[in-house]
């Protein structure tokens, strides 16, 4: 938030520090019935940090908003029908009101695999049948697109509904999306999805019609989530081999770069710079 750093570790510890490294608060996340480990990151909303606890035992699943200054609970919403997941929820704006989109269904699809919540109160707004595990959802052009990241169907949802919207607001469906641990992205009216074996898919956000499917043969990983800039460049970037793609209906590779230090981590953006984590080094790419 410009003054504090908030962290969640796979060891089930959540903490806040200031920029001098002083610990402000720390507590352990319990119960610990995560599948393998914690994969979700906290989301900041106003004076709270919201963390998805999507457990291998659904009775332990919940969504919790913590006061960011002391780590105490502001609200907690049980999710007894939510399967495990490692995705991070996303904040979107729908007709001037915020929604927090959660995708977590464990293996396969569930009747409430995709859900929307009011981030101020934790009240659920809508839900539908779908899948979610490793990958976060993407929002743009009026739709939320998501798939599990582990392989399986993908769906696009109109987020303006209320209650169970399975029969009313799912706009289109892709029956099979191969494994792609990274998250999708929507730019303008197109959905982009990178998946194994190094294939970049592009669909129309309005109806799911495939625009193209192209192979990126040298790409180091399909785990890193792509990002886009204001000029319409799509960065499928890591500290290994990265591809820069021009967004739009025509597939066009603008650059291929290799730092020789492959890792699965997604890039971080700071102003006009990219920060990339390799196995051996951290890299900052950009102008001085």
Short mmCIF file of C-alpha atoms in Angstrom, two decimals:
data_model
loop_
_atom_site.label_atom_id
_atom_site.label_comp_id
_atom_site.label_asym_id
_atom_site.label_seq_id
_atom_site.Cartn_x
_atom_site.Cartn_y
_atom_site.Cartn_z
CA UNK A 1 0.00 0.00 0.00
CA UNK A 2 3.03 2.29 -0.32
CA UNK A 3 3.88 1.99 3.38
CA UNK A 4 3.61 -1.71 4.22
CA UNK A 5 4.35 -5.09 2.69
CA UNK A 6 1.86 -7.91 3.15
CA UNK A 7 2.98 -11.50 2.67
CA UNK A 8 1.61 -15.04 2.74
CA UNK A 9 3.93 -18.04 2.93
CA UNK A 10 3.40 -21.67 1.99
CA UNK A 11 4.11 -22.50 5.63
CA UNK A 12 0.66 -21.02 6.45
CA UNK A 13 2.00 -17.75 7.85
CA UNK A 14 0.53 -14.34 7.01
CA UNK A 15 2.34 -11.16 8.05
CA UNK A 16 2.78 -7.43 7.55
CA UNK A 17 6.06 -5.50 7.59
CA UNK A 18 7.07 -1.89 7.10
CA UNK A 19 9.72 -0.83 4.60
CA UNK A 20 12.44 -1.05 7.24
CA UNK A 21 11.63 -4.74 7.71
CA UNK A 22 9.90 -4.29 11.07
CA UNK A 23 7.19 -6.88 11.62
CA UNK A 24 3.83 -5.23 12.35
CA UNK A 25 1.82 -8.40 12.83
CA UNK A 26 2.00 -12.11 12.13
CA UNK A 27 -0.36 -15.04 12.51
CA UNK A 28 -0.75 -18.60 11.31
CA UNK A 29 -3.59 -19.59 8.98
CA UNK A 30 -5.59 -22.40 10.52
CA UNK A 31 -6.80 -25.02 9.95
CA UNK A 32 -4.20 -26.10 7.41
CA UNK A 33 -5.94 -28.44 5.01
CA UNK A 34 -4.67 -26.83 1.82
CA UNK A 35 -4.00 -29.13 -1.13
CA UNK A 36 -0.19 -29.42 -1.23
CA UNK A 37 0.39 -25.80 -0.18
CA UNK A 38 -1.03 -22.27 -0.29
CA UNK A 39 -1.03 -20.91 -3.82
CA UNK A 40 -3.35 -17.91 -3.47
CA UNK A 41 -2.08 -14.37 -2.89
CA UNK A 42 -3.88 -11.73 -0.80
CA UNK A 43 -5.95 -9.04 -2.53
CA UNK A 44 -6.01 -5.52 -1.10
CA UNK A 45 -9.40 -3.79 -0.93
CA UNK A 46 -9.72 -0.50 0.95
CA UNK A 47 -8.49 -1.17 4.50
CA UNK A 48 -8.50 -4.97 4.19
CA UNK A 49 -6.53 -7.88 2.80
CA UNK A 50 -8.74 -10.61 1.37
CA UNK A 51 -7.38 -14.15 1.21
CA UNK A 52 -8.99 -17.22 -0.31
CA UNK A 53 -8.71 -20.32 1.90
CA UNK A 54 -9.67 -23.01 -0.65
CA UNK A 55 -9.05 -26.29 1.13
CA UNK A 56 -8.81 -29.95 0.21
CA UNK A 57 -11.52 -30.42 2.89
CA UNK A 58 -14.37 -28.17 1.65
CA UNK A 59 -15.75 -27.75 5.17
CA UNK A 60 -12.61 -25.72 5.94
CA UNK A 61 -12.84 -23.48 2.86
CA UNK A 62 -13.59 -19.80 3.45
CA UNK A 63 -12.97 -16.28 2.24
CA UNK A 64 -11.52 -13.94 4.88
CA UNK A 65 -10.99 -10.18 4.96
CA UNK A 66 -8.27 -9.08 7.41
CA UNK A 67 -7.79 -5.56 8.74
CA UNK A 68 -4.49 -4.66 7.13
CA UNK A 69 -3.08 -2.78 10.14
CA UNK A 70 -3.43 -5.56 12.73
CA UNK A 71 -4.47 -8.75 10.89
CA UNK A 72 -7.77 -9.15 12.74
CA UNK A 73 -10.84 -10.35 10.87
CA UNK A 74 -13.25 -7.84 9.36
CA UNK A 75 -15.48 -10.50 7.86
CA UNK A 76 -15.39 -14.22 7.11
CA UNK A 77 -17.54 -16.12 4.61
CA UNK A 78 -17.66 -19.95 4.82
CA UNK A 79 -17.39 -21.77 1.47
CA UNK A 80 -18.53 -25.32 2.32
CA UNK A 81 -19.14 -26.26 -1.34
CA UNK A 82 -15.84 -24.87 -2.64
CA UNK A 83 -13.11 -27.30 -3.64
CA UNK A 84 -9.40 -26.70 -3.30
CA UNK A 85 -7.69 -24.11 -5.47
CA UNK A 86 -4.43 -22.21 -5.78
CA UNK A 87 -5.73 -19.25 -7.77
CA UNK A 88 -5.83 -15.63 -6.63
CA UNK A 89 -9.23 -13.87 -6.73
CA UNK A 90 -9.56 -10.82 -8.96
CA UNK A 91 -11.30 -7.49 -8.30
CA UNK A 92 -13.51 -6.20 -11.10
CA UNK A 93 -15.92 -3.30 -11.55
CA UNK A 94 -19.42 -4.15 -12.79
CA UNK A 95 -21.70 -1.18 -13.42
CA UNK A 96 -19.80 0.93 -10.89
CA UNK A 97 -19.79 -1.70 -8.14
CA UNK A 98 -16.84 -3.92 -7.12
CA UNK A 99 -16.95 -7.69 -7.33
CA UNK A 100 -14.39 -10.24 -6.14
CA UNK A 101 -14.26 -13.23 -8.49
CA UNK A 102 -13.22 -16.56 -6.96
CA UNK A 103 -12.49 -19.73 -8.98
CA UNK A 104 -11.85 -22.89 -6.95
CA UNK A 105 -13.32 -26.32 -7.64
CA UNK A 106 -10.57 -28.86 -6.94
CA UNK A 107 -10.34 -31.48 -9.68
CA UNK A 108 -12.95 -31.04 -12.41
CA UNK A 109 -16.01 -28.80 -12.26
CA UNK A 110 -18.38 -28.02 -9.40
CA UNK A 111 -21.85 -26.51 -9.25
CA UNK A 112 -20.38 -23.48 -7.43
CA UNK A 113 -16.88 -23.55 -8.92
CA UNK A 114 -17.04 -19.87 -9.96
CA UNK A 115 -18.35 -17.30 -7.47
CA UNK A 116 -18.64 -13.53 -7.07
CA UNK A 117 -18.58 -11.66 -3.74
CA UNK A 118 -18.98 -8.13 -2.45
CA UNK A 119 -15.42 -7.36 -1.23
CA UNK A 120 -16.74 -4.91 1.37
CA UNK A 121 -18.93 -7.43 3.19
CA UNK A 122 -18.19 -10.94 1.90
CA UNK A 123 -21.78 -11.37 0.74
CA UNK A 124 -22.05 -13.66 -2.26
CA UNK A 125 -23.53 -12.05 -5.39
CA UNK A 126 -23.65 -14.86 -7.96
CA UNK A 127 -22.25 -18.30 -8.71
CA UNK A 128 -22.21 -20.90 -11.50
CA UNK A 129 -20.93 -24.29 -12.48
CA UNK A 130 -17.31 -24.21 -13.55
CA UNK A 131 -13.75 -25.19 -12.78
CA UNK A 132 -10.89 -23.44 -11.07
CA UNK A 133 -7.62 -24.47 -9.47
CA UNK A 134 -4.23 -23.10 -10.50
CA UNK A 135 -5.24 -20.18 -12.73
CA UNK A 136 -6.98 -16.94 -11.84
CA UNK A 137 -9.89 -15.59 -13.86
CA UNK A 138 -9.60 -12.77 -16.40
CA UNK A 139 -12.07 -9.93 -16.98
CA UNK A 140 -12.60 -7.73 -20.00
CA UNK A 141 -15.03 -6.90 -22.81
CA UNK A 142 -17.91 -7.57 -20.42
CA UNK A 143 -17.05 -11.19 -19.58
CA UNK A 144 -15.20 -13.17 -16.96
CA UNK A 145 -13.22 -16.03 -18.50
CA UNK A 146 -11.78 -18.88 -16.42
CA UNK A 147 -10.55 -22.45 -16.56
CA UNK A 148 -8.80 -24.62 -14.01
CA UNK A 149 -5.28 -24.38 -15.45
CA UNK A 150 -4.95 -28.14 -15.01
CA UNK A 151 -6.76 -29.06 -18.21
CA UNK A 152 -10.51 -29.18 -18.82
CA UNK A 153 -13.31 -26.85 -19.90
CA UNK A 154 -13.17 -23.07 -19.99
CA UNK A 155 -16.17 -20.74 -19.69
CA UNK A 156 -17.01 -17.08 -20.20
CA UNK A 157 -19.59 -15.51 -17.89
CA UNK A 158 -21.56 -12.28 -17.96
CA UNK A 159 -20.99 -10.97 -14.38
CA UNK A 160 -24.17 -8.87 -14.18
CA UNK A 161 -26.36 -11.64 -12.77
CA UNK A 162 -27.56 -12.61 -9.29
CA UNK A 163 -27.79 -16.00 -7.60
CA UNK A 164 -27.19 -19.17 -9.62
CA UNK A 165 -26.42 -17.95 -13.16
CA UNK A 166 -25.39 -21.31 -14.66
CA UNK A 167 -28.37 -21.40 -17.03
CA UNK A 168 -28.60 -17.68 -17.74
CA UNK A 169 -25.23 -15.93 -17.85
CA UNK A 170 -22.64 -18.39 -19.22
CA UNK A 171 -21.95 -16.87 -22.63
CA UNK A 172 -19.77 -19.58 -24.15
CA UNK A 173 -17.74 -22.66 -23.35
CA UNK A 174 -14.54 -24.31 -24.61
CA UNK A 175 -14.83 -28.04 -23.94
CA UNK A 176 -11.11 -28.71 -23.52
CA UNK A 177 -8.26 -26.34 -22.64
CA UNK A 178 -4.93 -28.18 -22.09
CA UNK A 179 -2.89 -27.56 -18.96
CA UNK A 180 -1.66 -23.99 -18.55
CA UNK A 181 -0.80 -23.08 -14.96
CA UNK A 182 -0.53 -19.36 -15.78
CA UNK A 183 -3.65 -17.20 -15.98
CA UNK A 184 -5.50 -16.00 -19.10
CA UNK A 185 -5.73 -12.34 -20.10
CA UNK A 186 -8.32 -10.30 -22.03
CA UNK A 187 -7.16 -7.40 -24.19
CA UNK A 188 -9.76 -5.33 -26.04
CA UNK A 189 -12.27 -7.93 -27.25
CA UNK A 190 -9.94 -10.94 -27.34
CA UNK A 191 -9.13 -13.65 -24.79
CA UNK A 192 -5.54 -14.96 -24.79
CA UNK A 193 -4.60 -18.30 -23.23
CA UNK A 194 -1.16 -19.91 -23.17
CA UNK A 195 -1.09 -23.66 -22.52
CA UNK A 196 0.97 -26.76 -23.14
CA UNK A 197 2.75 -27.47 -25.42
CA UNK A 198 3.66 -23.75 -25.76
CA UNK A 199 0.46 -22.89 -27.65
CA UNK A 200 -1.10 -19.43 -27.57
CA UNK A 201 -4.87 -19.52 -28.14
CA UNK A 202 -6.90 -16.45 -29.02
CA UNK A 203 -10.71 -16.37 -28.82
CA UNK A 204 -13.32 -13.71 -29.40
CA UNK A 205 -14.58 -12.56 -26.01
CA UNK A 206 -18.11 -12.13 -27.34
CA UNK A 207 -18.72 -15.70 -28.49
CA UNK A 208 -15.60 -17.84 -27.94
CA UNK A 209 -14.88 -18.25 -31.65
CA UNK A 210 -11.22 -19.16 -32.13
CA UNK A 211 -9.19 -16.44 -33.83
CA UNK A 212 -5.94 -18.41 -33.92
CA UNK A 213 -3.84 -21.06 -32.19
CA UNK A 214 -0.10 -20.66 -32.67
CA UNK A 215 2.94 -22.44 -31.26
CA UNK A 216 5.71 -20.54 -29.47
CA UNK A 217 8.39 -23.22 -29.83
CA UNK A 218 11.15 -21.66 -27.72
CA UNK A 219 9.04 -20.45 -24.78
CA UNK A 220 10.48 -21.62 -21.44
CA UNK A 221 7.28 -22.03 -19.42
CA UNK A 222 3.49 -21.93 -19.65
CA UNK A 223 3.24 -21.24 -15.91
CA UNK A 224 4.04 -17.52 -16.02
CA UNK A 225 0.95 -15.33 -16.53
CA UNK A 226 1.13 -12.95 -19.51
CA UNK A 227 0.70 -9.19 -19.15
CA UNK A 228 -0.14 -6.47 -21.69
CA UNK A 229 0.86 -2.83 -22.03
CA UNK A 230 -1.05 0.19 -23.31
CA UNK A 231 0.49 -0.18 -26.75
CA UNK A 232 -1.11 -3.59 -27.20
CA UNK A 233 1.99 -5.70 -26.66
CA UNK A 234 1.49 -9.02 -24.89
CA UNK A 235 4.45 -10.15 -22.79
CA UNK A 236 4.68 -13.88 -22.14
CA UNK A 237 7.71 -13.23 -20.01
CA UNK A 238 10.03 -15.09 -17.68
CA UNK A 239 13.74 -15.10 -16.93
CA UNK A 240 14.13 -17.83 -19.54
CA UNK A 241 12.88 -17.48 -23.12
CA UNK A 242 10.13 -14.84 -23.44
CA UNK A 243 7.89 -13.91 -26.38
CA UNK A 244 6.40 -10.49 -27.07
CA UNK A 245 3.25 -10.70 -29.18
CA UNK A 246 1.27 -7.92 -30.87
CA UNK A 247 -2.32 -8.18 -29.71
CA UNK A 248 -5.05 -8.28 -32.35
CA UNK A 249 -6.58 -10.76 -34.72
CA UNK A 250 -3.35 -11.34 -36.62
CA UNK A 251 -0.67 -13.40 -34.87
CA UNK A 252 2.57 -11.41 -34.89
CA UNK A 253 5.71 -12.06 -32.85
CA UNK A 254 7.49 -8.79 -32.05
CA UNK A 255 10.46 -10.19 -30.13
CA UNK A 256 11.95 -13.29 -28.56
CA UNK A 257 14.35 -12.79 -25.64
CA UNK A 258 16.40 -15.24 -23.58
CA UNK A 259 17.96 -14.40 -20.20
CA UNK A 260 19.18 -17.97 -19.80
CA UNK A 261 17.82 -18.35 -16.26
CA UNK A 262 14.49 -20.17 -16.65
CA UNK A 263 11.91 -20.21 -13.89
CA UNK A 264 8.11 -20.44 -13.70
CA UNK A 265 7.46 -17.12 -11.93
CA UNK A 266 5.19 -14.48 -13.49
CA UNK A 267 6.62 -11.01 -14.19
CA UNK A 268 5.97 -8.07 -11.89
CA UNK A 269 5.47 -4.53 -13.20
CA UNK A 270 6.89 -1.40 -11.56
CA UNK A 271 6.23 1.70 -13.64
CA UNK A 272 7.87 1.06 -17.02
CA UNK A 273 9.98 -1.83 -15.78
CA UNK A 274 9.59 -5.58 -15.60
CA UNK A 275 10.96 -7.58 -12.69
CA UNK A 276 11.70 -11.22 -13.50
CA UNK A 277 12.68 -13.97 -11.09
CA UNK A 278 15.10 -16.59 -12.35
CA UNK A 279 16.49 -19.60 -10.52
CA UNK A 280 19.74 -17.76 -9.85
CA UNK A 281 19.04 -14.02 -10.15
CA UNK A 282 16.40 -11.31 -10.06
CA UNK A 283 16.28 -9.14 -13.20
CA UNK A 284 14.93 -5.64 -13.78
CA UNK A 285 14.17 -4.86 -17.43
CA UNK A 286 13.42 -1.31 -18.62
CA UNK A 287 14.66 2.19 -19.20
CA UNK A 288 16.67 4.10 -16.62
#
